[in-house]
Amino acid sequence: MGGGLLGIETAASLSRFGMKSTIAEISDRLLPRQLDAEGAAILTSMLEAGGLSFILGMTTTGISPVGYSAVGEGFLLRFGDGSTLEADIVIFSAGIRPNIELARKAGIACDKGILVDEYMETNLPGIFAAGDAAQAGGRVYGLWLPAKEQGGFAGRNAAGEKAAYPGSLVSSTLKVNGIELASMGSIESGEGISVTTRRGEGSFKRLFLKDGRLAGAILLGDAAAFQPLQKLLKSGAAIADPESLLA
Ligand SMILES: Cc1cc2nc3c(=O)[nH]c(=O)nc-3n(C[C@H](O)[C@H](O)[C@H](O)COP(=O)(O)OP(=O)(O)OC[C@H]3O[C@@H](n4cnc5c(N)ncnc54)[C@H](O)[C@@H]3O)c2cc1C
């Protein structure tokens, strides 16, 4: 359950041992944080060709034990539309949720995580939050590098500096069934974002530019440009010819 990076890696590993794996994902596409709709559709087809199955855009409404299967007791999964699936093993890979109970009880404002301003300070002066528990700039990152960066800003501000956390640049890579994928930065299209795409035999590459600077990128099937693009993203350098970056 869960079509994120770890769910896909797990399913692909199981299929290498000859197990038939189905990924049930609540969003209408795989990797909703790393891929746009077209990229996700291409990845889905590539993984289907490698033997994985998908149930997308579906809430799992129940899991109950059923009979006995080859590896012991099996399970019956029920989905929102009334359909069902039998499975020998169910693996949850459905993301993280901060435990905010203690903070909430202390009167600290919370949403998905502990809410902090740009100085990593909560609504209670002198109380800071960082890392997996914190929601900064509307986002709970759940990743090591942002946690480390946020911890640095929280510490500096707690010590009396006034240093605004600018948000973290997030990038992810995945390599399963010989398929390379890299995603970085913001992959949202919309007003003020120009998109450059190159579709090739077994590859899909897309750049997202804001104000003539790289804001995000998707590299699927051929991720050779990952490191140069990551450097460009961090540098904030102006890009005159985005097409040339996808050659
Ligand atoms: C299996 C796994 C694989 C991961 N792989 C990656 C990866 O490949 N790349 C990546 O970027 N990130 C990865 N992460 C996420 C990364 O580990 C976290 O984002 C990072 O550890 C967050 O740091 P943190 O300090 O906020 O939280 P944590 O590292 O979880 O530290 C929180 C600490 O606080 C303690 N604690 C909790 N409650 C209390 C309390 N009430 N009082 C005192 N102490 C308390 C906990 O015991 C823990 O020691 C992975 C996480 C897991 C679980």
mmCIF file of N, CA and C and ligand atoms in Angstrom, residues 6 96 102 130-133 141-148, ligand 1:
data_model
loop_
_atom_site.group_PDB
_atom_site.id
_atom_site.type_symbol
_atom_site.label_atom_id
_atom_site.label_comp_id
_atom_site.label_asym_id
_atom_site.label_seq_id
_atom_site.Cartn_x
_atom_site.Cartn_y
_atom_site.Cartn_z
ATOM 1 N N LEU A 6 9.540 4.182 -1.755
ATOM 2 C CA LEU A 6 9.834 2.939 -1.034
ATOM 3 C C LEU A 6 8.863 1.828 -1.415
ATOM 4 N N ILE A 96 4.812 9.197 6.189
ATOM 5 C CA ILE A 96 4.982 9.466 7.620
ATOM 6 C C ILE A 96 3.948 10.487 8.083
ATOM 7 N N LEU A 102 1.802 15.853 21.849
ATOM 8 C CA LEU A 102 2.435 16.554 22.977
ATOM 9 C C LEU A 102 2.454 18.061 22.719
ATOM 10 N N ALA A 130 11.987 21.541 14.382
ATOM 11 C CA ALA A 130 12.751 21.269 13.162
ATOM 12 C C ALA A 130 12.641 19.791 12.828
ATOM 13 N N GLY A 131 12.842 19.465 11.564
ATOM 14 C CA GLY A 131 12.895 18.056 11.157
ATOM 15 C C GLY A 131 11.531 17.450 10.894
ATOM 16 N N ASP A 132 11.460 16.138 11.053
ATOM 17 C CA ASP A 132 10.259 15.391 10.690
ATOM 18 C C ASP A 132 8.996 15.882 11.397
ATOM 19 N N ALA A 133 9.164 16.469 12.598
ATOM 20 C CA ALA A 133 7.984 16.893 13.363
ATOM 21 C C ALA A 133 7.462 18.245 12.896
ATOM 22 N N TYR A 141 8.696 17.775 5.423
ATOM 23 C CA TYR A 141 9.579 17.165 4.425
ATOM 24 C C TYR A 141 9.774 15.669 4.657
ATOM 25 N N GLY A 142 10.055 15.280 5.898
ATOM 26 C CA GLY A 142 10.289 13.861 6.177
ATOM 27 C C GLY A 142 11.567 13.326 5.563
ATOM 28 N N LEU A 143 12.554 14.193 5.386
ATOM 29 C CA LEU A 143 13.832 13.788 4.786
ATOM 30 C C LEU A 143 14.995 14.324 5.605
ATOM 31 N N TRP A 144 16.125 13.594 5.491
ATOM 32 C CA TRP A 144 17.286 13.889 6.313
ATOM 33 C C TRP A 144 17.867 15.284 6.050
ATOM 34 N N LEU A 145 18.114 15.641 4.795
ATOM 35 C CA LEU A 145 18.779 16.917 4.509
ATOM 36 C C LEU A 145 17.959 18.126 4.986
ATOM 37 N N PRO A 146 16.656 18.191 4.661
ATOM 38 C CA PRO A 146 15.872 19.303 5.207
ATOM 39 C C PRO A 146 15.874 19.315 6.731
ATOM 40 N N ALA A 147 15.845 18.127 7.365
ATOM 41 C CA ALA A 147 15.853 18.067 8.835
ATOM 42 C C ALA A 147 17.132 18.710 9.370
ATOM 43 N N LYS A 148 18.256 18.375 8.720
ATOM 44 C CA LYS A 148 19.553 18.916 9.138
ATOM 45 C C LYS A 148 19.590 20.435 8.929
HETATM 46 C C1 LIG B 1 13.774 3.391 7.421
HETATM 47 C C2 LIG B 1 14.031 4.840 7.091
HETATM 48 C C3 LIG B 1 14.751 5.163 5.953
HETATM 49 C C4 LIG B 1 14.981 6.493 5.631
HETATM 50 N N1 LIG B 1 15.692 6.785 4.500
HETATM 51 C C5 LIG B 1 15.940 8.060 4.187
HETATM 52 C C6 LIG B 1 16.697 8.380 3.018
HETATM 53 O O1 LIG B 1 17.151 7.504 2.274
HETATM 54 N N2 LIG B 1 16.912 9.694 2.731
HETATM 55 C C7 LIG B 1 16.439 10.708 3.539
HETATM 56 O O2 LIG B 1 16.672 11.887 3.234
HETATM 57 N N3 LIG B 1 15.719 10.418 4.648
HETATM 58 C C8 LIG B 1 15.457 9.142 4.990
HETATM 59 N N4 LIG B 1 14.717 8.848 6.120
HETATM 60 C C9 LIG B 1 14.173 9.987 6.906
HETATM 61 C C10 LIG B 1 15.217 10.546 7.887
HETATM 62 O O3 LIG B 1 15.719 9.509 8.698
HETATM 63 C C11 LIG B 1 14.506 11.600 8.746
HETATM 64 O O4 LIG B 1 14.006 12.634 7.916
HETATM 65 C C12 LIG B 1 15.433 12.249 9.772
HETATM 66 O O5 LIG B 1 15.965 11.257 10.629
HETATM 67 C C13 LIG B 1 14.645 13.283 10.576
HETATM 68 O O6 LIG B 1 15.415 13.750 11.651
HETATM 69 P P1 LIG B 1 14.708 14.221 12.985
HETATM 70 O O7 LIG B 1 15.819 14.612 13.886
HETATM 71 O O8 LIG B 1 13.641 15.196 12.662
HETATM 72 O O9 LIG B 1 13.940 12.940 13.547
HETATM 73 P P2 LIG B 1 14.548 11.556 14.085
HETATM 74 O O10 LIG B 1 15.827 11.195 13.371
HETATM 75 O O11 LIG B 1 13.414 10.585 14.056
HETATM 76 O O12 LIG B 1 14.932 11.873 15.588
HETATM 77 C C14 LIG B 1 13.945 12.172 16.555
HETATM 78 C C15 LIG B 1 14.457 11.720 17.915
HETATM 79 O O13 LIG B 1 13.607 12.230 18.929
HETATM 80 C C16 LIG B 1 13.305 11.213 19.852
HETATM 81 N N5 LIG B 1 12.043 11.545 20.507
HETATM 82 C C17 LIG B 1 10.777 11.344 20.047
HETATM 83 N N6 LIG B 1 9.875 11.799 20.925
HETATM 84 C C18 LIG B 1 10.556 12.316 21.973
HETATM 85 C C19 LIG B 1 10.191 12.943 23.203
HETATM 86 N N7 LIG B 1 8.899 13.132 23.543
HETATM 87 N N8 LIG B 1 11.173 13.367 24.008
HETATM 88 C C20 LIG B 1 12.475 13.191 23.688
HETATM 89 N N9 LIG B 1 12.882 12.592 22.556
HETATM 90 C C21 LIG B 1 11.945 12.174 21.698
HETATM 91 C C22 LIG B 1 13.292 9.958 19.016
HETATM 92 O O14 LIG B 1 13.483 8.812 19.806
HETATM 93 C C23 LIG B 1 14.446 10.204 18.049
HETATM 94 O O15 LIG B 1 15.678 9.799 18.600
HETATM 95 C C24 LIG B 1 14.480 7.521 6.454
HETATM 96 C C25 LIG B 1 13.762 7.199 7.607
HETATM 97 C C26 LIG B 1 13.530 5.869 7.925
HETATM 98 C C27 LIG B 1 12.747 5.542 9.173
#
